[in-house]
């Protein structure tokens, strides 16, 4: 699929400048070598398309309703995994998704932005709803149990790990931070690397919308 190829090229260029693509978890985050190897392996699987990526899932949205790819058929989905306390990667990328939809003008109604929390213990539905909607009012903000979250994240090759914050009983989360693209049939179509601008996202999504 051409869409996958251009997304893979953009990620290949990005990977040349970073080893892991992990969302920053704060100055006290420390991940050992085995975890970094796992993260790199999952990104390699994602980039090369090794095995199945994505697939159907059903989580709960900010209004307490079941939600998943089946509900968004007919729209291009921009899907992001993160958590509310993320200090930089998540807000940067969520803002870019919101900007992309706005830049698409009327065609933006054909795009569904989705945020899935990797921290369901702290990110309750009402909270993540307000958080995600601050970036764009049409965001669907989803959560599930720890087991459900792990299952969906694994299906999309998302690496994440809780990291204790030294001297406290708190934690942050190291996580890969890609924006996933699902086509109008709910199938995985590719991804944007962390830090992709809203303008770049809009350009590529517009190309997916135009033939329809």
mmCIF file of N, CA and C in Angstrom, residues 67-186:
data_model
loop_
_atom_site.group_PDB
_atom_site.id
_atom_site.type_symbol
_atom_site.label_atom_id
_atom_site.label_comp_id
_atom_site.label_asym_id
_atom_site.label_seq_id
_atom_site.Cartn_x
_atom_site.Cartn_y
_atom_site.Cartn_z
ATOM 1 N N UNK A 67 -16.240 1.614 22.512
ATOM 2 C CA UNK A 67 -15.752 2.261 21.289
ATOM 3 C C UNK A 67 -14.550 1.506 20.747
ATOM 4 N N UNK A 68 -14.441 1.491 19.431
ATOM 5 C CA UNK A 68 -13.325 0.825 18.767
ATOM 6 C C UNK A 68 -13.419 1.072 17.278
ATOM 7 N N UNK A 69 -12.533 0.484 16.491
ATOM 8 C CA UNK A 69 -12.492 0.744 15.046
ATOM 9 C C UNK A 69 -13.821 0.527 14.326
ATOM 10 N N UNK A 70 -14.628 -0.415 14.790
ATOM 11 C CA UNK A 70 -15.910 -0.669 14.117
ATOM 12 C C UNK A 70 -16.813 0.557 14.146
ATOM 13 N N UNK A 71 -16.680 1.380 15.213
ATOM 14 C CA UNK A 71 -17.516 2.576 15.329
ATOM 15 C C UNK A 71 -17.069 3.706 14.405
ATOM 16 N N UNK A 72 -15.838 3.596 13.874
ATOM 17 C CA UNK A 72 -15.290 4.702 13.081
ATOM 18 C C UNK A 72 -15.180 4.352 11.606
ATOM 19 N N UNK A 73 -15.852 3.304 11.183
ATOM 20 C CA UNK A 73 -15.799 2.917 9.772
ATOM 21 C C UNK A 73 -16.230 4.088 8.897
ATOM 22 N N UNK A 74 -15.533 4.257 7.796
ATOM 23 C CA UNK A 74 -15.818 5.350 6.882
ATOM 24 C C UNK A 74 -14.969 6.582 7.142
ATOM 25 N N UNK A 75 -14.210 6.576 8.243
ATOM 26 C CA UNK A 75 -13.337 7.696 8.556
ATOM 27 C C UNK A 75 -11.885 7.231 8.647
ATOM 28 N N UNK A 76 -10.979 8.162 8.374
ATOM 29 C CA UNK A 76 -9.569 7.930 8.645
ATOM 30 C C UNK A 76 -9.353 8.173 10.141
ATOM 31 N N UNK A 77 -8.673 7.270 10.800
ATOM 32 C CA UNK A 77 -8.460 7.381 12.242
ATOM 33 C C UNK A 77 -6.999 7.734 12.518
ATOM 34 N N UNK A 78 -6.787 8.749 13.356
ATOM 35 C CA UNK A 78 -5.458 9.073 13.869
ATOM 36 C C UNK A 78 -5.448 8.648 15.330
ATOM 37 N N UNK A 79 -4.692 7.608 15.624
ATOM 38 C CA UNK A 79 -4.741 6.923 16.911
ATOM 39 C C UNK A 79 -3.430 7.117 17.666
ATOM 40 N N UNK A 80 -3.547 7.524 18.933
ATOM 41 C CA UNK A 80 -2.349 7.804 19.733
ATOM 42 C C UNK A 80 -2.476 7.151 21.103
ATOM 43 N N UNK A 81 -1.383 6.531 21.564
ATOM 44 C CA UNK A 81 -1.309 5.913 22.880
ATOM 45 C C UNK A 81 -0.424 6.778 23.775
ATOM 46 N N UNK A 82 -0.903 7.132 24.962
ATOM 47 C CA UNK A 82 -0.106 7.946 25.864
ATOM 48 C C UNK A 82 -0.722 7.990 27.243
ATOM 49 N N UNK A 83 -0.429 9.042 27.989
ATOM 50 C CA UNK A 83 -1.016 9.181 29.321
ATOM 51 C C UNK A 83 -1.018 10.647 29.721
ATOM 52 N N UNK A 84 -1.926 11.005 30.614
ATOM 53 C CA UNK A 84 -2.161 12.413 30.915
ATOM 54 C C UNK A 84 -0.966 13.118 31.532
ATOM 55 N N UNK A 85 -0.164 12.398 32.336
ATOM 56 C CA UNK A 85 0.952 13.025 33.035
ATOM 57 C C UNK A 85 2.209 13.117 32.183
ATOM 58 N N UNK A 86 2.145 12.656 30.943
ATOM 59 C CA UNK A 86 3.296 12.715 30.045
ATOM 60 C C UNK A 86 3.727 14.174 29.887
ATOM 61 N N UNK A 87 5.010 14.475 30.139
ATOM 62 C CA UNK A 87 5.421 15.879 30.180
ATOM 63 C C UNK A 87 5.619 16.544 28.831
ATOM 64 N N UNK A 88 5.890 15.782 27.772
ATOM 65 C CA UNK A 88 6.206 16.462 26.517
ATOM 66 C C UNK A 88 5.722 15.753 25.265
ATOM 67 N N UNK A 89 6.043 14.478 25.075
ATOM 68 C CA UNK A 89 5.715 13.806 23.822
ATOM 69 C C UNK A 89 4.216 13.786 23.564
ATOM 70 N N UNK A 90 3.430 13.396 24.567
ATOM 71 C CA UNK A 90 1.985 13.273 24.360
ATOM 72 C C UNK A 90 1.328 14.607 24.009
ATOM 73 N N UNK A 91 1.510 15.650 24.812
ATOM 74 C CA UNK A 91 0.852 16.904 24.434
ATOM 75 C C UNK A 91 1.311 17.454 23.092
ATOM 76 N N UNK A 92 2.579 17.255 22.760
ATOM 77 C CA UNK A 92 3.082 17.730 21.469
ATOM 78 C C UNK A 92 2.389 17.018 20.313
ATOM 79 N N UNK A 93 2.302 15.692 20.395
ATOM 80 C CA UNK A 93 1.715 14.925 19.300
ATOM 81 C C UNK A 93 0.200 15.054 19.247
ATOM 82 N N UNK A 94 -0.453 15.137 20.394
ATOM 83 C CA UNK A 94 -1.902 15.327 20.387
ATOM 84 C C UNK A 94 -2.262 16.695 19.812
ATOM 85 N N UNK A 95 -1.461 17.695 20.131
ATOM 86 C CA UNK A 95 -1.692 19.023 19.551
ATOM 87 C C UNK A 95 -1.529 18.987 18.030
ATOM 88 N N UNK A 96 -0.560 18.204 17.551
ATOM 89 C CA UNK A 96 -0.351 18.084 16.105
ATOM 90 C C UNK A 96 -1.543 17.407 15.437
ATOM 91 N N UNK A 97 -2.109 16.391 16.083
ATOM 92 C CA UNK A 97 -3.295 15.727 15.529
ATOM 93 C C UNK A 97 -4.446 16.718 15.422
ATOM 94 N N UNK A 98 -4.666 17.480 16.503
ATOM 95 C CA UNK A 98 -5.728 18.476 16.465
ATOM 96 C C UNK A 98 -5.500 19.518 15.382
ATOM 97 N N UNK A 99 -4.254 19.954 15.235
ATOM 98 C CA UNK A 99 -3.925 20.941 14.208
ATOM 99 C C UNK A 99 -4.166 20.384 12.810
ATOM 100 N N UNK A 100 -3.820 19.119 12.603
ATOM 101 C CA UNK A 100 -4.013 18.491 11.294
ATOM 102 C C UNK A 100 -5.487 18.494 10.904
ATOM 103 N N UNK A 101 -6.342 18.143 11.849
ATOM 104 C CA UNK A 101 -7.778 18.116 11.554
ATOM 105 C C UNK A 101 -8.278 19.515 11.214
ATOM 106 N N UNK A 102 -7.830 20.496 11.954
ATOM 107 C CA UNK A 102 -8.241 21.875 11.661
ATOM 108 C C UNK A 102 -7.748 22.333 10.297
ATOM 109 N N UNK A 103 -6.509 21.954 9.945
ATOM 110 C CA UNK A 103 -5.948 22.357 8.656
ATOM 111 C C UNK A 103 -6.665 21.702 7.476
ATOM 112 N N UNK A 104 -7.308 20.582 7.717
ATOM 113 C CA UNK A 104 -8.037 19.898 6.648
ATOM 114 C C UNK A 104 -9.349 20.586 6.312
ATOM 115 N N UNK A 105 -9.752 21.554 7.126
ATOM 116 C CA UNK A 105 -10.991 22.277 6.860
ATOM 117 C C UNK A 105 -12.194 21.348 6.904
ATOM 118 N N UNK A 106 -13.135 21.505 5.975
ATOM 119 C CA UNK A 106 -14.340 20.661 5.977
ATOM 120 C C UNK A 106 -14.022 19.169 5.906
ATOM 121 N N UNK A 107 -12.905 18.800 5.262
ATOM 122 C CA UNK A 107 -12.530 17.386 5.166
ATOM 123 C C UNK A 107 -12.119 16.812 6.512
ATOM 124 N N UNK A 108 -11.842 17.688 7.475
ATOM 125 C CA UNK A 108 -11.474 17.205 8.795
ATOM 126 C C UNK A 108 -12.566 16.388 9.455
ATOM 127 N N UNK A 109 -13.813 16.570 9.020
ATOM 128 C CA UNK A 109 -14.921 15.791 9.583
ATOM 129 C C UNK A 109 -14.819 14.317 9.213
ATOM 130 N N UNK A 110 -13.979 14.014 8.221
ATOM 131 C CA UNK A 110 -13.780 12.626 7.804
ATOM 132 C C UNK A 110 -12.645 11.945 8.566
ATOM 133 N N UNK A 111 -12.102 12.635 9.561
ATOM 134 C CA UNK A 111 -10.997 12.093 10.355
ATOM 135 C C UNK A 111 -11.439 11.974 11.815
ATOM 136 N N UNK A 112 -11.163 10.823 12.419
ATOM 137 C CA UNK A 112 -11.501 10.612 13.824
ATOM 138 C C UNK A 112 -10.222 10.549 14.654
ATOM 139 N N UNK A 113 -10.004 11.526 15.554
ATOM 140 C CA UNK A 113 -8.845 11.446 16.444
ATOM 141 C C UNK A 113 -9.169 10.586 17.663
ATOM 142 N N UNK A 114 -8.222 9.748 18.061
ATOM 143 C CA UNK A 114 -8.433 8.817 19.181
ATOM 144 C C UNK A 114 -7.217 8.818 20.089
ATOM 145 N N UNK A 115 -7.473 8.917 21.383
ATOM 146 C CA UNK A 115 -6.418 8.831 22.396
ATOM 147 C C UNK A 115 -6.712 7.641 23.296
ATOM 148 N N UNK A 116 -5.737 6.733 23.449
ATOM 149 C CA UNK A 116 -5.870 5.586 24.351
ATOM 150 C C UNK A 116 -4.868 5.753 25.481
ATOM 151 N N UNK A 117 -5.353 5.759 26.718
ATOM 152 C CA UNK A 117 -4.439 5.922 27.832
ATOM 153 C C UNK A 117 -3.702 4.627 28.143
ATOM 154 N N UNK A 118 -2.418 4.773 28.432
ATOM 155 C CA UNK A 118 -1.583 3.663 28.883
ATOM 156 C C UNK A 118 -1.530 3.615 30.411
ATOM 157 N N UNK A 119 -2.299 4.478 31.049
ATOM 158 C CA UNK A 119 -2.275 4.607 32.511
ATOM 159 C C UNK A 119 -3.706 4.590 33.062
ATOM 160 N N UNK A 120 -4.441 3.497 32.850
ATOM 161 C CA UNK A 120 -5.854 3.486 33.258
ATOM 162 C C UNK A 120 -6.057 3.594 34.767
ATOM 163 N N UNK A 121 -5.040 3.261 35.563
ATOM 164 C CA UNK A 121 -5.177 3.363 37.016
ATOM 165 C C UNK A 121 -5.363 4.806 37.459
ATOM 166 N N UNK A 122 -4.740 5.742 36.754
ATOM 167 C CA UNK A 122 -4.827 7.153 37.131
ATOM 168 C C UNK A 122 -5.696 7.964 36.177
ATOM 169 N N UNK A 123 -5.709 7.588 34.906
ATOM 170 C CA UNK A 123 -6.437 8.364 33.897
ATOM 171 C C UNK A 123 -7.877 7.855 33.770
ATOM 172 N N UNK A 124 -8.750 8.374 34.590
ATOM 173 C CA UNK A 124 -10.136 7.943 34.588
ATOM 174 C C UNK A 124 -10.877 8.558 33.393
ATOM 175 N N UNK A 125 -11.980 7.907 32.949
ATOM 176 C CA UNK A 125 -12.664 8.342 31.720
ATOM 177 C C UNK A 125 -12.989 9.830 31.659
ATOM 178 N N UNK A 126 -13.585 10.383 32.716
ATOM 179 C CA UNK A 126 -13.921 11.804 32.672
ATOM 180 C C UNK A 126 -12.713 12.691 32.533
ATOM 181 N N UNK A 127 -11.632 12.305 33.195
ATOM 182 C CA UNK A 127 -10.406 13.098 33.148
ATOM 183 C C UNK A 127 -9.774 13.061 31.762
ATOM 184 N N UNK A 128 -9.660 11.864 31.185
ATOM 185 C CA UNK A 128 -9.006 11.794 29.877
ATOM 186 C C UNK A 128 -9.885 12.410 28.802
ATOM 187 N N UNK A 129 -11.205 12.414 29.024
ATOM 188 C CA UNK A 129 -12.085 13.074 28.073
ATOM 189 C C UNK A 129 -11.784 14.558 27.993
ATOM 190 N N UNK A 130 -11.717 15.212 29.143
ATOM 191 C CA UNK A 130 -11.413 16.649 29.153
ATOM 192 C C UNK A 130 -10.005 16.917 28.635
ATOM 193 N N UNK A 131 -9.083 16.027 28.969
ATOM 194 C CA UNK A 131 -7.694 16.193 28.519
ATOM 195 C C UNK A 131 -7.616 16.130 26.995
ATOM 196 N N UNK A 132 -8.156 15.075 26.414
ATOM 197 C CA UNK A 132 -8.057 14.900 24.965
ATOM 198 C C UNK A 132 -8.848 15.958 24.211
ATOM 199 N N UNK A 133 -10.025 16.302 24.714
ATOM 200 C CA UNK A 133 -10.863 17.283 24.025
ATOM 201 C C UNK A 133 -10.251 18.676 24.034
ATOM 202 N N UNK A 134 -9.308 18.906 24.931
ATOM 203 C CA UNK A 134 -8.606 20.195 24.924
ATOM 204 C C UNK A 134 -7.754 20.338 23.661
ATOM 205 N N UNK A 135 -7.346 19.213 23.061
ATOM 206 C CA UNK A 135 -6.548 19.253 21.834
ATOM 207 C C UNK A 135 -7.437 19.297 20.592
ATOM 208 N N UNK A 136 -8.602 18.669 20.676
ATOM 209 C CA UNK A 136 -9.616 18.800 19.629
ATOM 210 C C UNK A 136 -10.921 18.263 20.209
ATOM 211 N N UNK A 137 -12.032 18.973 20.016
ATOM 212 C CA UNK A 137 -13.286 18.565 20.661
ATOM 213 C C UNK A 137 -13.842 17.232 20.193
ATOM 214 N N UNK A 138 -13.369 16.729 19.056
ATOM 215 C CA UNK A 138 -13.896 15.456 18.560
ATOM 216 C C UNK A 138 -13.050 14.254 18.967
ATOM 217 N N UNK A 139 -12.058 14.454 19.820
ATOM 218 C CA UNK A 139 -11.254 13.321 20.276
ATOM 219 C C UNK A 139 -12.124 12.304 20.999
ATOM 220 N N UNK A 140 -11.928 11.033 20.674
ATOM 221 C CA UNK A 140 -12.437 9.932 21.486
ATOM 222 C C UNK A 140 -11.311 9.540 22.431
ATOM 223 N N UNK A 141 -11.596 9.533 23.726
ATOM 224 C CA UNK A 141 -10.578 9.207 24.736
ATOM 225 C C UNK A 141 -10.948 7.875 25.367
ATOM 226 N N UNK A 142 -10.102 6.874 25.172
ATOM 227 C CA UNK A 142 -10.455 5.511 25.555
ATOM 228 C C UNK A 142 -9.593 4.978 26.691
ATOM 229 N N UNK A 143 -10.201 4.116 27.491
ATOM 230 C CA UNK A 143 -9.474 3.431 28.552
ATOM 231 C C UNK A 143 -10.043 2.033 28.721
ATOM 232 N N UNK A 144 -9.282 1.197 29.425
ATOM 233 C CA UNK A 144 -9.720 -0.169 29.708
ATOM 234 C C UNK A 144 -9.002 -0.669 30.932
ATOM 235 N N UNK A 145 -9.133 -1.940 31.217
ATOM 236 C CA UNK A 145 -8.384 -2.531 32.324
ATOM 237 C C UNK A 145 -6.912 -2.598 31.947
ATOM 238 N N UNK A 146 -6.066 -2.909 32.929
ATOM 239 C CA UNK A 146 -4.638 -3.078 32.635
ATOM 240 C C UNK A 146 -4.445 -4.153 31.573
ATOM 241 N N UNK A 147 -5.181 -5.247 31.690
ATOM 242 C CA UNK A 147 -5.040 -6.348 30.731
ATOM 243 C C UNK A 147 -5.510 -5.933 29.339
ATOM 244 N N UNK A 148 -6.634 -5.220 29.276
ATOM 245 C CA UNK A 148 -7.129 -4.762 27.976
ATOM 246 C C UNK A 148 -6.160 -3.786 27.330
ATOM 247 N N UNK A 149 -5.610 -2.900 28.152
ATOM 248 C CA UNK A 149 -4.656 -1.913 27.634
ATOM 249 C C UNK A 149 -3.435 -2.606 27.057
ATOM 250 N N UNK A 150 -2.912 -3.568 27.780
ATOM 251 C CA UNK A 150 -1.735 -4.301 27.313
ATOM 252 C C UNK A 150 -2.030 -5.039 26.008
ATOM 253 N N UNK A 151 -3.206 -5.624 25.905
ATOM 254 C CA UNK A 151 -3.569 -6.378 24.700
ATOM 255 C C UNK A 151 -3.624 -5.476 23.473
ATOM 256 N N UNK A 152 -4.288 -4.316 23.618
ATOM 257 C CA UNK A 152 -4.399 -3.402 22.479
ATOM 258 C C UNK A 152 -3.032 -2.819 22.130
ATOM 259 N N UNK A 153 -2.273 -2.424 23.149
ATOM 260 C CA UNK A 153 -0.944 -1.864 22.899
ATOM 261 C C UNK A 153 -0.053 -2.867 22.172
ATOM 262 N N UNK A 154 -0.081 -4.110 22.602
ATOM 263 C CA UNK A 154 0.740 -5.141 21.963
ATOM 264 C C UNK A 154 0.325 -5.341 20.511
ATOM 265 N N UNK A 155 -0.969 -5.307 20.243
ATOM 266 C CA UNK A 155 -1.456 -5.481 18.874
ATOM 267 C C UNK A 155 -0.919 -4.393 17.942
ATOM 268 N N UNK A 156 -0.717 -3.190 18.485
ATOM 269 C CA UNK A 156 -0.219 -2.074 17.684
ATOM 270 C C UNK A 156 1.287 -1.841 17.846
ATOM 271 N N UNK A 157 1.968 -2.807 18.468
ATOM 272 C CA UNK A 157 3.420 -2.732 18.667
ATOM 273 C C UNK A 157 3.819 -1.509 19.486
ATOM 274 N N UNK A 158 3.019 -1.202 20.496
ATOM 275 C CA UNK A 158 3.308 -0.078 21.384
ATOM 276 C C UNK A 158 4.057 -0.608 22.602
ATOM 277 N N UNK A 159 5.252 -0.100 22.826
ATOM 278 C CA UNK A 159 6.019 -0.466 24.017
ATOM 279 C C UNK A 159 5.746 0.554 25.113
ATOM 280 N N UNK A 160 5.451 0.063 26.334
ATOM 281 C CA UNK A 160 5.323 0.979 27.462
ATOM 282 C C UNK A 160 5.690 0.262 28.753
ATOM 283 N N UNK A 161 6.181 1.045 29.700
ATOM 284 C CA UNK A 161 6.640 0.486 30.968
ATOM 285 C C UNK A 161 6.540 1.544 32.063
ATOM 286 N N UNK A 162 5.998 1.140 33.218
ATOM 287 C CA UNK A 162 5.967 2.039 34.372
ATOM 288 C C UNK A 162 7.371 2.197 34.935
ATOM 289 N N UNK A 163 7.745 3.422 35.247
ATOM 290 C CA UNK A 163 9.067 3.718 35.790
ATOM 291 C C UNK A 163 8.897 4.451 37.115
ATOM 292 N N UNK A 164 9.315 3.862 38.239
ATOM 293 C CA UNK A 164 9.173 4.549 39.530
ATOM 294 C C UNK A 164 9.939 5.872 39.543
ATOM 295 N N UNK A 165 9.341 6.880 40.163
ATOM 296 C CA UNK A 165 10.006 8.167 40.334
ATOM 297 C C UNK A 165 10.741 8.116 41.670
ATOM 298 N N UNK A 166 12.047 8.291 41.612
ATOM 299 C CA UNK A 166 12.902 8.128 42.781
ATOM 300 C C UNK A 166 12.439 8.985 43.958
ATOM 301 N N UNK A 167 12.350 8.358 45.138
ATOM 302 C CA UNK A 167 12.021 9.082 46.349
ATOM 303 C C UNK A 167 10.541 9.326 46.567
ATOM 304 N N UNK A 168 9.688 8.764 45.695
ATOM 305 C CA UNK A 168 8.243 8.931 45.845
ATOM 306 C C UNK A 168 7.571 7.586 45.612
ATOM 307 N N UNK A 169 6.255 7.563 45.803
ATOM 308 C CA UNK A 169 5.493 6.368 45.467
ATOM 309 C C UNK A 169 4.784 6.533 44.123
ATOM 310 N N UNK A 170 5.247 7.489 43.334
ATOM 311 C CA UNK A 170 4.677 7.771 42.031
ATOM 312 C C UNK A 170 5.477 7.077 40.921
ATOM 313 N N UNK A 171 4.947 7.125 39.729
ATOM 314 C CA UNK A 171 5.632 6.552 38.576
ATOM 315 C C UNK A 171 5.324 7.394 37.344
ATOM 316 N N UNK A 172 6.197 7.292 36.382
ATOM 317 C CA UNK A 172 5.939 7.823 35.053
ATOM 318 C C UNK A 172 5.893 6.632 34.109
ATOM 319 N N UNK A 173 5.713 6.887 32.842
ATOM 320 C CA UNK A 173 5.611 5.787 31.876
ATOM 321 C C UNK A 173 6.509 6.079 30.683
ATOM 322 N N UNK A 174 7.442 5.193 30.433
ATOM 323 C CA UNK A 174 8.195 5.225 29.186
ATOM 324 C C UNK A 174 7.326 4.574 28.117
ATOM 325 N N UNK A 175 7.223 5.181 26.961
ATOM 326 C CA UNK A 175 6.380 4.582 25.924
ATOM 327 C C UNK A 175 6.824 5.059 24.544
ATOM 328 N N UNK A 176 6.632 4.194 23.558
ATOM 329 C CA UNK A 176 6.821 4.627 22.183
ATOM 330 C C UNK A 176 5.669 5.552 21.823
ATOM 331 N N UNK A 177 5.952 6.522 20.977
ATOM 332 C CA UNK A 177 4.958 7.581 20.766
ATOM 333 C C UNK A 177 4.738 7.868 19.285
ATOM 334 N N UNK A 178 4.138 6.897 18.612
ATOM 335 C CA UNK A 178 3.777 7.062 17.213
ATOM 336 C C UNK A 178 2.303 7.422 17.092
ATOM 337 N N UNK A 179 1.951 8.092 16.020
ATOM 338 C CA UNK A 179 0.549 8.316 15.690
ATOM 339 C C UNK A 179 0.178 7.313 14.607
ATOM 340 N N UNK A 180 -0.750 6.425 14.916
ATOM 341 C CA UNK A 180 -1.151 5.360 13.997
ATOM 342 C C UNK A 180 -2.273 5.841 13.088
ATOM 343 N N UNK A 181 -2.267 5.352 11.864
ATOM 344 C CA UNK A 181 -3.283 5.710 10.883
ATOM 345 C C UNK A 181 -4.077 4.457 10.532
ATOM 346 N N UNK A 182 -5.392 4.527 10.692
ATOM 347 C CA UNK A 182 -6.288 3.459 10.255
ATOM 348 C C UNK A 182 -7.088 3.964 9.069
ATOM 349 N N UNK A 183 -7.271 3.119 8.079
ATOM 350 C CA UNK A 183 -8.025 3.550 6.904
ATOM 351 C C UNK A 183 -9.528 3.496 7.165
ATOM 352 N N UNK A 184 -10.316 3.790 6.158
ATOM 353 C CA UNK A 184 -11.762 3.886 6.321
ATOM 354 C C UNK A 184 -12.415 2.550 6.669
ATOM 355 N N UNK A 185 -11.673 1.469 6.493
ATOM 356 C CA UNK A 185 -12.182 0.146 6.869
ATOM 357 C C UNK A 185 -11.673 -0.303 8.233
ATOM 358 N N UNK A 186 -10.957 0.565 8.919
ATOM 359 C CA UNK A 186 -10.442 0.224 10.238
ATOM 360 C C UNK A 186 -9.146 -0.558 10.224
#
